[in-house]
Short mmCIF file of C-alpha atoms in Angstrom, two decimals:
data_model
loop_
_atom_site.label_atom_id
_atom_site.label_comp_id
_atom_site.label_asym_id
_atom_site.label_seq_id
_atom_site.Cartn_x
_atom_site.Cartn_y
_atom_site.Cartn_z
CA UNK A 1 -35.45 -7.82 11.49
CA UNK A 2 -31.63 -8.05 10.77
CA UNK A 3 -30.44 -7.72 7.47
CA UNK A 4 -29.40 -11.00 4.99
CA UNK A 5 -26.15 -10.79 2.74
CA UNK A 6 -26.07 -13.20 -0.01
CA UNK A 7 -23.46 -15.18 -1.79
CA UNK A 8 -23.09 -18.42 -3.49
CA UNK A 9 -23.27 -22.16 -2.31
CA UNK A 10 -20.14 -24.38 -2.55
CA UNK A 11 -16.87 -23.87 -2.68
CA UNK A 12 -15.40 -20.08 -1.88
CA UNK A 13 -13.06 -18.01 -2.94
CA UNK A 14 -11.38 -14.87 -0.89
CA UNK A 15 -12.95 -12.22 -3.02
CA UNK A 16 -16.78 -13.00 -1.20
CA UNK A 17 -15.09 -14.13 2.26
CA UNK A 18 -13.56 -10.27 2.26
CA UNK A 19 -16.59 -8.61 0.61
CA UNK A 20 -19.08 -10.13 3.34
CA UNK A 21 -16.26 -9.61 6.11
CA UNK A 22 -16.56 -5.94 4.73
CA UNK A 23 -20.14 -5.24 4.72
CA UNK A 24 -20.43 -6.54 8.81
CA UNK A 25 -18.11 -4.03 9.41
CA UNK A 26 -20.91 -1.46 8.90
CA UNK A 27 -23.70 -0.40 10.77
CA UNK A 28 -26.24 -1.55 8.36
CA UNK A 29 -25.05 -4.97 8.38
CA UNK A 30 -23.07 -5.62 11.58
CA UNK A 31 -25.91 -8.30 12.57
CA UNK A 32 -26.29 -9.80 9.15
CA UNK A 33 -26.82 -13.42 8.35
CA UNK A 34 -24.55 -14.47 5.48
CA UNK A 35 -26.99 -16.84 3.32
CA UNK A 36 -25.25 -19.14 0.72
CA UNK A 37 -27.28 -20.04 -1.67
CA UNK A 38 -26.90 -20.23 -5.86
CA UNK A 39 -30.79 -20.35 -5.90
CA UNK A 40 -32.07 -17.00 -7.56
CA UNK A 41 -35.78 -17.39 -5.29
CA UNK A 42 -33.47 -17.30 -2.24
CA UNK A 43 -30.82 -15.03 -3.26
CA UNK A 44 -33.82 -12.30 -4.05
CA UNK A 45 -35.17 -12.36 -0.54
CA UNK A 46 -31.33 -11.32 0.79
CA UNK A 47 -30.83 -7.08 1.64
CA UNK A 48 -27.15 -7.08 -0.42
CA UNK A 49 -25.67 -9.66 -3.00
CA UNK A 50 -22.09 -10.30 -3.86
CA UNK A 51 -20.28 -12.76 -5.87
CA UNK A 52 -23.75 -14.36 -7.53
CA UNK A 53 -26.61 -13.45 -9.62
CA UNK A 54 -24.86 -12.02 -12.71
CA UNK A 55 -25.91 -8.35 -11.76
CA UNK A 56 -23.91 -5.24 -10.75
CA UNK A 57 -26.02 -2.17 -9.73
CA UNK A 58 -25.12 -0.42 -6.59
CA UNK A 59 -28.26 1.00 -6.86
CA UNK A 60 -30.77 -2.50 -6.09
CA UNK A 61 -27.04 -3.38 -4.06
CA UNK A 62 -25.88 -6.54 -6.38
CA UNK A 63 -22.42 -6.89 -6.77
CA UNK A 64 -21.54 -10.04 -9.14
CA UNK A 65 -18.45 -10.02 -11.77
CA UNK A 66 -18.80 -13.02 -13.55
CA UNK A 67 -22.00 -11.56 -16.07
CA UNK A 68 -20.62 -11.19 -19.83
CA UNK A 69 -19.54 -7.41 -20.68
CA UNK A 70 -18.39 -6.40 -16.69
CA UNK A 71 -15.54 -4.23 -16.87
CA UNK A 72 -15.40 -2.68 -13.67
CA UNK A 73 -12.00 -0.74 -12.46
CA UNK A 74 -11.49 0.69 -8.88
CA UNK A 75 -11.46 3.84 -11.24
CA UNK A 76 -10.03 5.35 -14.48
CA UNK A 77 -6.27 4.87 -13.46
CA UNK A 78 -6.13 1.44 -13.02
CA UNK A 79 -6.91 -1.30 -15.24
CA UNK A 80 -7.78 -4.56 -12.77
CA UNK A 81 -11.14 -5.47 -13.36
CA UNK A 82 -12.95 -5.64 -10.09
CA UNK A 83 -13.93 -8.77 -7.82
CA UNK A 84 -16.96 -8.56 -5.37
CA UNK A 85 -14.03 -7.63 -3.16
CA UNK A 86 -13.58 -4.69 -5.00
CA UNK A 87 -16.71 -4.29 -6.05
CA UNK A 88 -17.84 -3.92 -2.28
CA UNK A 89 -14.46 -2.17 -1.26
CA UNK A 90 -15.62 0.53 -3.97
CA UNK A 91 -18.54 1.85 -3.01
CA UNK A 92 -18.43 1.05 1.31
CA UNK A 93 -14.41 1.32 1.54
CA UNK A 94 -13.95 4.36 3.29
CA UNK A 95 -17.01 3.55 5.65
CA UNK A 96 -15.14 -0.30 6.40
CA UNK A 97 -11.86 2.12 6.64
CA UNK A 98 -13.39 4.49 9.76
CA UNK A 99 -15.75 1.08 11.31
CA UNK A 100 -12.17 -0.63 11.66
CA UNK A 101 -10.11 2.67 12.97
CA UNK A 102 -13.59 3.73 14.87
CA UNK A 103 -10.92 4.17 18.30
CA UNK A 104 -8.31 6.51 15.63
CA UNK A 105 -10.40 9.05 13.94
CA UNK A 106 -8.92 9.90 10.48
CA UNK A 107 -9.99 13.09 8.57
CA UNK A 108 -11.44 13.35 5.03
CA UNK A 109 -8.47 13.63 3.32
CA UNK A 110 -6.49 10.68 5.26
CA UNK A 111 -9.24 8.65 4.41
CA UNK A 112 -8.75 9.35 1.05
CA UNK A 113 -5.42 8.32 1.01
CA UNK A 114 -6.10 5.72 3.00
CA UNK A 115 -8.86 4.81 0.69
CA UNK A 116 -6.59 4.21 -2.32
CA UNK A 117 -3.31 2.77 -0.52
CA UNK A 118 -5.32 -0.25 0.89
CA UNK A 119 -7.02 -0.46 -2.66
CA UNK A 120 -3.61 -0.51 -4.04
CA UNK A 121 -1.78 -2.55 -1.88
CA UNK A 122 -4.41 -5.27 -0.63
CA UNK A 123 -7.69 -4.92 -2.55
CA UNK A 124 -6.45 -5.14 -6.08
CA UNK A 125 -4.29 -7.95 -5.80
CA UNK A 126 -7.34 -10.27 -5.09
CA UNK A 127 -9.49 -8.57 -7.64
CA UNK A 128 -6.58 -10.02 -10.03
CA UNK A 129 -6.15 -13.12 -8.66
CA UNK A 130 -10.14 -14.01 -8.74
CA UNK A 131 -10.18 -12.59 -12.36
CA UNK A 132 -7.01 -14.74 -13.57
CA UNK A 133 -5.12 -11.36 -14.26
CA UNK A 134 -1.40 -12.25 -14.15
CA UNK A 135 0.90 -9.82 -12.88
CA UNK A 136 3.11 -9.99 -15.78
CA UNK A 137 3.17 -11.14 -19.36
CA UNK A 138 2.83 -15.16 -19.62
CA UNK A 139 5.61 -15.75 -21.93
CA UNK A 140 8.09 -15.06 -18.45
CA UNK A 141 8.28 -18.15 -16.58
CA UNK A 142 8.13 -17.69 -12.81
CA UNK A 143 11.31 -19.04 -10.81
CA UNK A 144 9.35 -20.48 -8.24
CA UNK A 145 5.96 -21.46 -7.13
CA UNK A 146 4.26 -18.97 -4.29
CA UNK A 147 1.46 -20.33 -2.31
CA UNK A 148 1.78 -18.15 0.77
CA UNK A 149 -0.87 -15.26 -0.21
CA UNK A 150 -4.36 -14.70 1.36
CA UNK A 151 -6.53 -15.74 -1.20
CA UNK A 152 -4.48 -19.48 -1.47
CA UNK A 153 -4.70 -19.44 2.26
CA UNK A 154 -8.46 -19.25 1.95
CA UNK A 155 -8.56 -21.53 -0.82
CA UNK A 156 -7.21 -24.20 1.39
CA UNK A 157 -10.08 -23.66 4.26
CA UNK A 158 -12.49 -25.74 1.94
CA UNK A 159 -12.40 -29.32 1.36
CA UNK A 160 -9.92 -31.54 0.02
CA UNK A 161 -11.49 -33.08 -2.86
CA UNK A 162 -11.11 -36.66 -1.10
CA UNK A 163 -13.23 -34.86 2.18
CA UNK A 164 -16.79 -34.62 3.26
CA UNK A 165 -17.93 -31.31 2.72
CA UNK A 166 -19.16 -31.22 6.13
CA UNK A 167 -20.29 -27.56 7.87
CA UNK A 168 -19.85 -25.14 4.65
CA UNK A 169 -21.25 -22.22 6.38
CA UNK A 170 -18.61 -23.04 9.25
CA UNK A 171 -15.61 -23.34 6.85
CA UNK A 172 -17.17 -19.33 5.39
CA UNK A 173 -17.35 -18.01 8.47
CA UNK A 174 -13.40 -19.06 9.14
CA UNK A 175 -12.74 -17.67 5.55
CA UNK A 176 -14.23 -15.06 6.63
CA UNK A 177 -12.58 -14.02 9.40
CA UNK A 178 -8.75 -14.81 8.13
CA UNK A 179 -9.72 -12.33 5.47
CA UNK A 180 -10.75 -9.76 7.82
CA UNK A 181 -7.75 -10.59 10.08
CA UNK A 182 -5.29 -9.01 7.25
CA UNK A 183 -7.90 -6.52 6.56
CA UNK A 184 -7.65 -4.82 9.95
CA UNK A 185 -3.95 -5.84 9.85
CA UNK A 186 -3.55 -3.85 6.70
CA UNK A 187 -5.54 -0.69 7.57
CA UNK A 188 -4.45 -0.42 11.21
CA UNK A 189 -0.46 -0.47 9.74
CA UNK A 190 -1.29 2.02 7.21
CA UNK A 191 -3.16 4.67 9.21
CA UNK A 192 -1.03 4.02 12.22
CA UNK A 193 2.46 3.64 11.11
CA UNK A 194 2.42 4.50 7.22
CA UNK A 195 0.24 7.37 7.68
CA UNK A 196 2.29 9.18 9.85
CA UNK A 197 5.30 8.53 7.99
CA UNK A 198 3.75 9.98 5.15
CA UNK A 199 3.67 13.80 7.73
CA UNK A 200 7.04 13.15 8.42
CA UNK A 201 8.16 13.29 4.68
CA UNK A 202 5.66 15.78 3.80
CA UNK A 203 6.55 18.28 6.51
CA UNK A 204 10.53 18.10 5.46
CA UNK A 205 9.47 17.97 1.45
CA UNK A 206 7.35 21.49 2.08
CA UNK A 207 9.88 22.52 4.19
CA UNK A 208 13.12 21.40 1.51
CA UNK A 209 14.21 25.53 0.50
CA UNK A 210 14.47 26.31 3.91
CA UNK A 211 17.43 23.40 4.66
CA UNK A 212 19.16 24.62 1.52
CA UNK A 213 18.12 27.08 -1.40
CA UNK A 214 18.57 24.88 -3.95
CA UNK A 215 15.79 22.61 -2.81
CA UNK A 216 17.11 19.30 -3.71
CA UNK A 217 18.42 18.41 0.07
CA UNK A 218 15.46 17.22 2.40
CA UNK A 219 15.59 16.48 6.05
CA UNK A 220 14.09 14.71 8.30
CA UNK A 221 14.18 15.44 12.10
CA UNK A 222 13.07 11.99 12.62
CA UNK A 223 13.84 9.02 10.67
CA UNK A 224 10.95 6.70 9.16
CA UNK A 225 10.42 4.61 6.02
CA UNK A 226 10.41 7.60 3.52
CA UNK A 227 11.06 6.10 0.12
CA UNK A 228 7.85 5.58 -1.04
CA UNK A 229 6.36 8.53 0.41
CA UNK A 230 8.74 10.76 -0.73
CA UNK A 231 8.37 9.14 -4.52
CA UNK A 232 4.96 10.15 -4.61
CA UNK A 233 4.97 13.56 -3.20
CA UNK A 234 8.04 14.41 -5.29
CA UNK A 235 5.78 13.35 -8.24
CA UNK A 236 2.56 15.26 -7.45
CA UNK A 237 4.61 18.72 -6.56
CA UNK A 238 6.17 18.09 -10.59
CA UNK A 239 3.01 17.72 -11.72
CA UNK A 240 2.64 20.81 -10.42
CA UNK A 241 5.27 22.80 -11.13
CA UNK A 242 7.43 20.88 -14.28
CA UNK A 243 10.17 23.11 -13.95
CA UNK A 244 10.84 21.84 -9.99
CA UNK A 245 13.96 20.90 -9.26
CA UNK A 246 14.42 16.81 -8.38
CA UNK A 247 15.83 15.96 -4.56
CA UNK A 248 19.57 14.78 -4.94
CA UNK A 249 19.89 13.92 -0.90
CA UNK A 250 18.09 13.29 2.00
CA UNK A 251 19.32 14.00 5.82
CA UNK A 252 17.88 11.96 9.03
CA UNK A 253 18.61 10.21 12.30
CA UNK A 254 19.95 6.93 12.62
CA UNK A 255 19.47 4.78 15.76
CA UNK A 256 23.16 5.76 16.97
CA UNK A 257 21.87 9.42 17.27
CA UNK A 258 24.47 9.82 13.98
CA UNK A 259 23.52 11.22 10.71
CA UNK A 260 23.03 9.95 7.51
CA UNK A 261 23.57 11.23 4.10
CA UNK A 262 21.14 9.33 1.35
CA UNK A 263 21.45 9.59 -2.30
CA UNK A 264 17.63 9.54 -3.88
CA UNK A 265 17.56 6.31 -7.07
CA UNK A 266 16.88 7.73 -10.23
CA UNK A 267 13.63 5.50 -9.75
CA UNK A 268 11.42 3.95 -7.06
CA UNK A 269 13.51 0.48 -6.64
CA UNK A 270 16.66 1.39 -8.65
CA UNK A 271 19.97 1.11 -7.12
CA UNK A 272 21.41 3.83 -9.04
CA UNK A 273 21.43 7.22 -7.51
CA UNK A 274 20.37 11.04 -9.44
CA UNK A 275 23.37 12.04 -8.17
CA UNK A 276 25.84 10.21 -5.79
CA UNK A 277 28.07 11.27 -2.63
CA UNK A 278 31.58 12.47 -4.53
CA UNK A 279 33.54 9.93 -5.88
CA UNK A 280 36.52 11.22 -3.91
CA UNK A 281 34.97 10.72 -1.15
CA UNK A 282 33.67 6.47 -1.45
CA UNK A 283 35.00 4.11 0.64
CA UNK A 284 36.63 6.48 2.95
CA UNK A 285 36.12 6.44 6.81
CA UNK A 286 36.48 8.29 9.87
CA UNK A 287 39.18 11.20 10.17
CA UNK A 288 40.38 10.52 6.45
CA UNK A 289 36.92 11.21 5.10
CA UNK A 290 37.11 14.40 6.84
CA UNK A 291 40.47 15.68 6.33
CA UNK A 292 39.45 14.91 2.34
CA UNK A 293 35.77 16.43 2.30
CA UNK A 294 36.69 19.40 5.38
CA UNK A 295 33.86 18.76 6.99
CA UNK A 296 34.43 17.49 11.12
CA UNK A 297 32.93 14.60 11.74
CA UNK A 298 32.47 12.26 8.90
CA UNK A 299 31.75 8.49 10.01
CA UNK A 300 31.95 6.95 6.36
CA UNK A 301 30.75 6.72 3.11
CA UNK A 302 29.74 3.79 1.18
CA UNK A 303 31.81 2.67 -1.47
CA UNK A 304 28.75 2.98 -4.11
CA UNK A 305 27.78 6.52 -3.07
CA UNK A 306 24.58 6.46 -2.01
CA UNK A 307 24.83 7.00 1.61
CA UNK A 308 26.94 8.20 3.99
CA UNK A 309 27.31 9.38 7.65
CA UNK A 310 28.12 12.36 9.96
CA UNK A 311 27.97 12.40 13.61
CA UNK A 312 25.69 15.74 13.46
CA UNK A 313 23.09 17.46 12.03
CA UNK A 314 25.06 20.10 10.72
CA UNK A 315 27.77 17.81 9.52
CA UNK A 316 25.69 15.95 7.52
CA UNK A 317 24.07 19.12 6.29
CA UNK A 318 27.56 20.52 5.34
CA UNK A 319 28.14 17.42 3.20
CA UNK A 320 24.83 17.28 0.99
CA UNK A 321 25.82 20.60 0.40
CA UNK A 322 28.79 19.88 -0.78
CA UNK A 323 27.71 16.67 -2.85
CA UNK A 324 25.43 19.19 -4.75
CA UNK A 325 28.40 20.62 -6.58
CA UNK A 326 30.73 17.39 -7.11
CA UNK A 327 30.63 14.43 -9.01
#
């Protein structure tokens, strides 16, 4: 007999659109009838429960938020209370995580990091936006209205106030299936294209004393989006080891088949660099940048100081190198 998931009656909200969305993607549940329903009778004849009821047990498989004294968090380092999103995402994530990359196996520890990133990055902001959470304090006063985001977008799938209600269970099942649209969206970008990235940065992080022995030039063979990785890596190997020295520069391709030089911001999003190309050397192009830092083949260097170019590896080598004892 297939499985029932339950969730309220009337109008929906994107936290129990994803959290149903979620629980089909499992083997348990794949054939489950959604039932909508706010009657309790009804709601305890149904296998799982989100959203409605006023219970949270993952042990009798109820997942409501609304009852008075819920506090849930995703865990002990964050401090968004949960949604039935989250809820659900919690305890059946990293089986939703393989169901949708069931053609890309991942191992145990990329779906852990997989695991928190989509928490982090798609989860969490609905568990705020169903709980009212604001992203910042109140007293700033936004500079513009946003109305773009998934859960606005499902918002608008049910009825103006001025329409018949009509199908309900037809207008869920489209909520439904935005939701998951973004879901698989999300996860296939981050295992497929983020994840890898993350290798890339890792590899040339572990690999940082062999490029130059004071360990704060890393280089990349091939270029991808590194900032983010390389922020958190850089983090986790001081939490290891305090006394670690910070990166200064960071070599890799561009699409030319040049080189670049980049200067690593004091801070994730911070346009001021731990320590900048030379200042003797900004603004300078070509065969003049070269004649004044003696290194062949020197393509520029921006007038700021936080990148620059060679048109080889070893050039571009030869000025980190450099940079690491000028100001």
């Amino acid at each position: 007999m297939p499985k029932t998931i339950g969730t309220h009656s009337g109008s929906f909200h994107c936290d129990e659109a994803l959290a149903c969305y979620m629980l089909r993607q499992l083997d348990e549940y794949k054939d489950a009838k959604v039932v909508r329903s706010r009657d309790p009778a009804t709601l305890d004849t149904c296998d799982i429960v989100v959203d409605v009821g006023g219970v949270y047990s993952h042990e009798t498989k109820r997942y409501d938020h609304h009852q008075r004294g819920f506090d849930e968090q995703f865990s002990e380092n964050y401090k968004t209370k949960l949604s039935s999103a989250g809820l659900v995402y919690k305890h059946y994530g990293k089986d939703v995580i393989r169901a949708i990359l069931a053609d890309e196996p991942v191992s145990d520890n990329e779906a852990d990091i997989l695991y928190k990133k989509i928490y982090e990055s798609f989860i969490e902001g609905i568990d705020g936006i169903d709980n009212g959470i604001s992203q910042y304090p109140e007293s700033i006063e936004p500079a513009y209205r946003e109305s773009t985001g998934l859960s606005a977008r499902v918002g608008r799938l049910n009825p103006w106030w001025n329409q018949p209600e009509g199908d309900m269970d037809a207008r869920f099942a489209q909520a439904m299936g935005l939701t998951g649209s973004e879901l698989h969206e999300r996860v296939r970008y981050y295992a497929l294209a983020w994840l890898p990235g993350r290798k890339i940065v890792e590899e040339g992080f572990n690999s940082r004393f062999d490029i130059d022995k004071s360990g704060q030039i890393v280089l990349f063979e091939q270029f991808c989006p590194w900032k983010e990785h390389l922020d958190v890596i850089e983090e986790e190997a001081i939490a290891k080891d305090p006394e670690a020295p910070k990166l200064f520069y960071v070599l890799y391709p561009d699409t030319s088949n040049s080189w670049r030089v980049q200067a690593v911001a004091e801070r994730p999003g911070s346009f001021k660099s731990r320590h900048a190309l030379p200042e003797a050397w900004r603004g300078v192009r070509d065969e003049a940048l070269s004649e004044r830092s003696g290194v062949e083949g020197c393509i520029f260097v921006h007038q700021s100081g936080f990148i620059g170019g060679n048109k080889t590896r070893d050039g571009a080598l030869e000025l980190a190198r450099k940079a690491l004892t000028m100001d």
